[in-house]
Short mmCIF file of C-alpha atoms in Angstrom, two decimals:
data_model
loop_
_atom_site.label_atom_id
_atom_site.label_comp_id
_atom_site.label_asym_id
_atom_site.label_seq_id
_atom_site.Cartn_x
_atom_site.Cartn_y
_atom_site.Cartn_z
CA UNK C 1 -1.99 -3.42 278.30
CA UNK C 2 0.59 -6.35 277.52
CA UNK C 3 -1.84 -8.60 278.10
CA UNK C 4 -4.30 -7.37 276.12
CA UNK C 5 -2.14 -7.07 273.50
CA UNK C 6 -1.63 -10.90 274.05
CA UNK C 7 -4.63 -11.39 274.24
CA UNK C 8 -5.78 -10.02 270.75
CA UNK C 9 -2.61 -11.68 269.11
CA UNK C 10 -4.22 -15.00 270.17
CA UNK C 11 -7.29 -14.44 269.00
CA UNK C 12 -6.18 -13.41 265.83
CA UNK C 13 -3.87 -16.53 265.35
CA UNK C 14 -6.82 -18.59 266.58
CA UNK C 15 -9.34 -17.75 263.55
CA UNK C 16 -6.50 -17.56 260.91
CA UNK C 17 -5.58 -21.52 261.92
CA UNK C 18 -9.75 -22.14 261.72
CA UNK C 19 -9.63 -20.01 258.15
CA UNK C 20 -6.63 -22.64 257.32
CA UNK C 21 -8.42 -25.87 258.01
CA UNK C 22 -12.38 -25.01 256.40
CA UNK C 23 -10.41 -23.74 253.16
CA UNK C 24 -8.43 -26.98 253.29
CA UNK C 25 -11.16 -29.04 253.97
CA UNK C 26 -13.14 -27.91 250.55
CA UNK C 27 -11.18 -28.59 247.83
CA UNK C 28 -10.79 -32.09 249.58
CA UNK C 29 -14.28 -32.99 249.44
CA UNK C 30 -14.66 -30.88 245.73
CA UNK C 31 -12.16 -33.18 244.58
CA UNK C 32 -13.40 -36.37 245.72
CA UNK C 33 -17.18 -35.46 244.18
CA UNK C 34 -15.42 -34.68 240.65
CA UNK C 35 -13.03 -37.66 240.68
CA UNK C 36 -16.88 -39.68 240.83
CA UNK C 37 -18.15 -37.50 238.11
CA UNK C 38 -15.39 -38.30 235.66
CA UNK C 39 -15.28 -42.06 236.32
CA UNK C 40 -19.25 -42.11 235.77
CA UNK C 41 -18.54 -39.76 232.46
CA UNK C 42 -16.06 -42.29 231.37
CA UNK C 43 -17.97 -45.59 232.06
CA UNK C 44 -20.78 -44.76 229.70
CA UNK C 45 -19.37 -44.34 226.70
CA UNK C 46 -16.99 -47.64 227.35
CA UNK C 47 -19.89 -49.27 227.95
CA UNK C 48 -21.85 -48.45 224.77
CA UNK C 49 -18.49 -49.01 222.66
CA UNK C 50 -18.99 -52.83 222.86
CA UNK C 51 -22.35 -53.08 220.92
CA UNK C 52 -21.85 -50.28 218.90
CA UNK C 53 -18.31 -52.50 217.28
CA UNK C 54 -20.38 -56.14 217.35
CA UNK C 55 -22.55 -54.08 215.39
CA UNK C 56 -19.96 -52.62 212.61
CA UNK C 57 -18.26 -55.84 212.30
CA UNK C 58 -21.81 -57.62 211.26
CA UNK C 59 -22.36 -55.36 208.45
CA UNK C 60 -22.18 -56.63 205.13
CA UNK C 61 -20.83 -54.75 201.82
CA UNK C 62 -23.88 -53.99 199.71
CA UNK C 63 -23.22 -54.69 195.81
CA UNK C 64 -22.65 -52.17 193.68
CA UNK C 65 -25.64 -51.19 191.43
CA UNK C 66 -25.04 -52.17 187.82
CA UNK C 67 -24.32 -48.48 186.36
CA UNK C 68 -22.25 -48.04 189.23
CA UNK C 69 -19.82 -50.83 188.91
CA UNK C 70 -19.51 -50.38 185.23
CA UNK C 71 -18.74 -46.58 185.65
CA UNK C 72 -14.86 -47.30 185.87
CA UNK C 73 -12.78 -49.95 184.97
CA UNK C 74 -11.71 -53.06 187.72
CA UNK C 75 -9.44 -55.36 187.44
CA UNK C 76 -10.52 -59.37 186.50
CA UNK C 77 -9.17 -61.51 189.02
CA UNK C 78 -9.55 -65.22 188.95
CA UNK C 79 -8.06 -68.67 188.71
CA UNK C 80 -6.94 -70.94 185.60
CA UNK C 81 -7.44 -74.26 184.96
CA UNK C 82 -6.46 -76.72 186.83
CA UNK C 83 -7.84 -75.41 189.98
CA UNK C 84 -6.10 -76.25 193.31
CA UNK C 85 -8.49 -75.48 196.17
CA UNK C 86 -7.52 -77.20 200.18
CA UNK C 87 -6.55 -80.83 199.74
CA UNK C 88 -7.93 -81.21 195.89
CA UNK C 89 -6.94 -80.43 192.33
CA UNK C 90 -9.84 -80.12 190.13
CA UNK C 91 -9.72 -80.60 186.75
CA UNK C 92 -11.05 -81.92 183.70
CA UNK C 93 -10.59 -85.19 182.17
CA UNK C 94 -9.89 -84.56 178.65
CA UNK C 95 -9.18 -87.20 176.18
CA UNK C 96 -5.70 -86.42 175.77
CA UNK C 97 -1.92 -87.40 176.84
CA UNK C 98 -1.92 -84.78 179.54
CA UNK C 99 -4.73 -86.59 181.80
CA UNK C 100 -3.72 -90.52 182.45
CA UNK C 101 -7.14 -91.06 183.80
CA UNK C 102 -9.29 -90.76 180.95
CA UNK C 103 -10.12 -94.32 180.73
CA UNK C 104 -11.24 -94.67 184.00
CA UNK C 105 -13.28 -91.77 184.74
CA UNK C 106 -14.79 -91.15 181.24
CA UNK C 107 -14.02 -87.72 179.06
CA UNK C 108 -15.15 -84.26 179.88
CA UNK C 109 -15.71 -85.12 183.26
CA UNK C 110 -15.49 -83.24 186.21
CA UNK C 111 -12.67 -84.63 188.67
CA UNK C 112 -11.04 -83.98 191.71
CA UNK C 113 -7.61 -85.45 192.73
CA UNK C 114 -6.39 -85.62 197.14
CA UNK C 115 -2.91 -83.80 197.07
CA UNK C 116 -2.43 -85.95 199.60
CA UNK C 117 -3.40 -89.56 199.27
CA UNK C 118 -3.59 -88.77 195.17
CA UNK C 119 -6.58 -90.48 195.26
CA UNK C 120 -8.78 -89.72 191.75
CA UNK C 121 -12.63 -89.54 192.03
CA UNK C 122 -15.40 -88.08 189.76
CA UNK C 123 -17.72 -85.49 191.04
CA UNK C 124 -19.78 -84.52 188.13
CA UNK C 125 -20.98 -87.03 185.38
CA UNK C 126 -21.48 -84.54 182.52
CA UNK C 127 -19.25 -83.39 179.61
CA UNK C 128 -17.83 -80.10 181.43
CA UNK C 129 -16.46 -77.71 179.28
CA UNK C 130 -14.91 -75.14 181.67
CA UNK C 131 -14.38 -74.58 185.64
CA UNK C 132 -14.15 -71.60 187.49
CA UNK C 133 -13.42 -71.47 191.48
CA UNK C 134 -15.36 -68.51 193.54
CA UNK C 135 -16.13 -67.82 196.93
CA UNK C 136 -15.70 -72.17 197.87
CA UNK C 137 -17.85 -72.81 195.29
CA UNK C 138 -17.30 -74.50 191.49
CA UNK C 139 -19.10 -72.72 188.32
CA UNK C 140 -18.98 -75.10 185.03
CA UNK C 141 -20.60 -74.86 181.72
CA UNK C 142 -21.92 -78.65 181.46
CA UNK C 143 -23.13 -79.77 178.27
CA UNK C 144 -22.46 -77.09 176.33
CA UNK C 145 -25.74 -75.15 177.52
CA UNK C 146 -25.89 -74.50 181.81
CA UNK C 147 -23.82 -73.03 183.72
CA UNK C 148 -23.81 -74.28 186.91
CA UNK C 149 -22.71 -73.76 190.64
CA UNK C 150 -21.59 -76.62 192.79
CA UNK C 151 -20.04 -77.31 196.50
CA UNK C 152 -16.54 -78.65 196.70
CA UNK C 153 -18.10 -82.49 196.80
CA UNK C 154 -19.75 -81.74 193.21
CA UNK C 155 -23.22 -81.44 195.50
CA UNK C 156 -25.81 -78.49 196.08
CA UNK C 157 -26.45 -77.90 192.35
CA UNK C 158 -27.67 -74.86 191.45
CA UNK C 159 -27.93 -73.66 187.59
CA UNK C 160 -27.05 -69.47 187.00
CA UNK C 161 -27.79 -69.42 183.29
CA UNK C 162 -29.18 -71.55 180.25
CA UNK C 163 -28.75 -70.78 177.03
CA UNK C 164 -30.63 -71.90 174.14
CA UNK C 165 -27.59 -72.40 172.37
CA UNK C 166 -24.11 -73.82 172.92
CA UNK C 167 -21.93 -71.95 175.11
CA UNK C 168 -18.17 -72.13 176.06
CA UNK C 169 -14.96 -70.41 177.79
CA UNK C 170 -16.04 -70.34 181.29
CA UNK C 171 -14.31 -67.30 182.87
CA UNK C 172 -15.42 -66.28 186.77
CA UNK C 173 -15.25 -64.83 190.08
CA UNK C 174 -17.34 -63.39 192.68
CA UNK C 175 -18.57 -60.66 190.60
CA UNK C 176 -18.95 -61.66 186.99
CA UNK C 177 -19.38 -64.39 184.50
CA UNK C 178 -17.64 -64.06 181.34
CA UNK C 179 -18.47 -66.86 178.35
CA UNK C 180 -18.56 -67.60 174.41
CA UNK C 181 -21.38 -67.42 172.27
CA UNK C 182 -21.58 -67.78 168.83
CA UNK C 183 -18.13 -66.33 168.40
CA UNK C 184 -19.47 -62.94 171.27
CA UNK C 185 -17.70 -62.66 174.42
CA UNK C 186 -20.65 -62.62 177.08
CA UNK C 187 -20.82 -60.80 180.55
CA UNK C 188 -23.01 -61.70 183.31
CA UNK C 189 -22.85 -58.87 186.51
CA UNK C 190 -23.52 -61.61 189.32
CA UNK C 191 -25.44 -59.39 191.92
CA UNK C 192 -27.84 -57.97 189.43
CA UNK C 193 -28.00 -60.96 186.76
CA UNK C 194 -27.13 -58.84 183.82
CA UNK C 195 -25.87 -60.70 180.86
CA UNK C 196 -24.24 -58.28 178.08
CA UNK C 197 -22.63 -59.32 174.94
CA UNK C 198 -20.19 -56.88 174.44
CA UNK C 199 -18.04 -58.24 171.76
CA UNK C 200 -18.32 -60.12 168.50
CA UNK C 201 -15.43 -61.19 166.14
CA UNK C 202 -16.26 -64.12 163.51
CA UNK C 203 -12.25 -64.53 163.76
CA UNK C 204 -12.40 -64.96 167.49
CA UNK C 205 -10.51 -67.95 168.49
CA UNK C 206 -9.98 -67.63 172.39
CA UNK C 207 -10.12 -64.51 175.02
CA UNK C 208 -9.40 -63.08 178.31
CA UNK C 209 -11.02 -60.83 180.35
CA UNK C 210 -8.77 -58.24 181.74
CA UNK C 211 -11.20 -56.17 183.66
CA UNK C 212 -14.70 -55.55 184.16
CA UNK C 213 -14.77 -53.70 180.42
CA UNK C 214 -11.93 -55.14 178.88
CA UNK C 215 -10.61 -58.25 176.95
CA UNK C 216 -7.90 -59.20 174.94
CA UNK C 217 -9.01 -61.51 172.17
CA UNK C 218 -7.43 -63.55 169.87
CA UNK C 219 -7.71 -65.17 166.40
CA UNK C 220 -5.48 -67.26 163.76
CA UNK C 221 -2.63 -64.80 161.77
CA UNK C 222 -3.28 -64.63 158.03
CA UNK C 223 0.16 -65.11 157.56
CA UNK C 224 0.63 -68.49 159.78
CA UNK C 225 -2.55 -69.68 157.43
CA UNK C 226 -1.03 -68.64 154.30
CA UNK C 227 2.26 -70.20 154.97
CA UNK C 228 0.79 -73.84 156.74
CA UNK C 229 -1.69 -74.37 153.85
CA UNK C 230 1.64 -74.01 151.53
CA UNK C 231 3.90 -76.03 153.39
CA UNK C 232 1.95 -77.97 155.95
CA UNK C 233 4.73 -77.14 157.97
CA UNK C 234 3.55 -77.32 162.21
CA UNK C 235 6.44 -76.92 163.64
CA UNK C 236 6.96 -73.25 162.19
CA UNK C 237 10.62 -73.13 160.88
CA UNK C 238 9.69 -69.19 159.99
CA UNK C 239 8.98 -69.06 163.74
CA UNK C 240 5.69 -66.67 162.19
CA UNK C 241 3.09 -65.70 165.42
CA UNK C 242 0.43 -68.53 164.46
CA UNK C 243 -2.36 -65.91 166.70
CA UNK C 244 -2.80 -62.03 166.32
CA UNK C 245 -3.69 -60.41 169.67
CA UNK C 246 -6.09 -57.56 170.64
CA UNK C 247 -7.80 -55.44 173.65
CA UNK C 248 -10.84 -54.32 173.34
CA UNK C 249 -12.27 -51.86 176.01
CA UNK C 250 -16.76 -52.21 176.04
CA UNK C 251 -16.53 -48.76 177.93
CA UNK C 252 -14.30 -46.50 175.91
CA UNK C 253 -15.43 -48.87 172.51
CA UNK C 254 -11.63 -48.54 171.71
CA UNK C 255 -9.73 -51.43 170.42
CA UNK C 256 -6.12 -52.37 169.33
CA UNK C 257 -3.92 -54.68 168.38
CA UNK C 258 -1.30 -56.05 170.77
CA UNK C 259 2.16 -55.86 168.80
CA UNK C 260 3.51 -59.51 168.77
CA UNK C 261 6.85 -58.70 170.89
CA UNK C 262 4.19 -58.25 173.48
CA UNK C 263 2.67 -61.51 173.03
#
């Protein structure tokens, strides 16, 4: 009876150890096939990730339509005269004390000086009026009726607007054109080629664009008139404001007059 007792007790131990190693066995091998399954889950979408950013970072900003960039007001960034771009100044040569190389290079022309070697060359033979820098490239009104657009070396000509009529006051950057016409501030929308005059003073002397829709504008005080045609006095002993300032917004049609302790 002992011994069958024994007996039984082995048995039983026997096919509890078996039990012990086929359940530890499974989760082994269920392990191993998902540890594959998430490596192949995760090497797919790594792998599409590459194109998929080449892609993105080749996509170009598509301009605004023109009732969509005038629907709010942007600021006007750009450069003033003289224009320092790399190595070269650009500037140009007025007849006047402030440019020693009139003589040399001829008046109104376009000129370039090395900040390094300050070598002085010409790179556009025409009476310039005005220079604007944008995107590496020069825009100039020459001879008082194109504007054009140049390279850096004054080559790769390319004319953006004639006029039948003389134009002035080159102001630019990548987006617009601003310019003077018969005493009307003029504004070209560069990706559509929209000109607009959207203001007109017979007073205007000289402006500034401030944004897309706004200038400030300015012409000669009445009272600086009054008082030089009485006393032919230019140096302004009365210390009177010889210009009278204004802002003028083309989108809200509101305009103002700049108090001169802001001037």
């Amino acid at each position: 009876m002992k011994r069958l007792s024994a007996l039984f007790i082995s048995i039983f131990l026997l096919c509890s150890c078996q039990s012990s190693i086929n359940n530890s066995s499974e989760p082994a091998s269920t392990a191993a096939e998902s540890t594959v399954s998430v490596i192949e889950i995760e090497s797919e979408p790594m792998a599409e990730s590459v194109p998929q950013s080449s892609a993105a970072s080749e996509v170009k900003t598509k301009p605004l339509s023109y009732k969509e960039y005038f629907s709010q007001e942007r600021e006007f960034k750009t450069e003033s005269e003289p224009k320092k771009y790399k190595d070269y100044l650009y500037f140009i040569n007025k007849n006047d004390v402030s440019v020693l190389y009139q003589r040399e290079l001829g008046s109104d022309y376009l000129c370039r000086k090395n900040m390094r070697s300050g070598a002085v060359e010409v790179i556009l033979e025409e009476p310039v009026d005005s220079i604007a820098v944008s995107d590496s490239k020069l825009l100039c009104i020459v001879n008082s009726k194109q504007i054009i657009q140049i390279d850096l070396e004054g080559k790769n000509r390319k004319v953006i607007y004639e006029a039948a009529e003389s134009i002035s006051s080159l102001r630019a950057n990548a987006e617009l054109i601003f310019f003077l016409r018969n005493k009307t501030v003029c504004r070209m929308y560069r990706p559509t080629q929209t000109i607009d005059e959207i203001y007109h003073n017979n007073d205007l002397a000289d402006y500034e664009p401030l944004s897309n829709v706004a200038i400030k504008w300015e012409k000669d005080n009445p009272d600086w008139l009054k008082y030089y045609d009485k006393t032919h006095d230019s140096d302004n002993a009365p210390n009177i404001p010889r210009k009278v300032s204004s802002i003028y917004n083309s989108l809200t049609k509101e305009e103002k007059i700049i108090p001169p302790a802001y001037w």
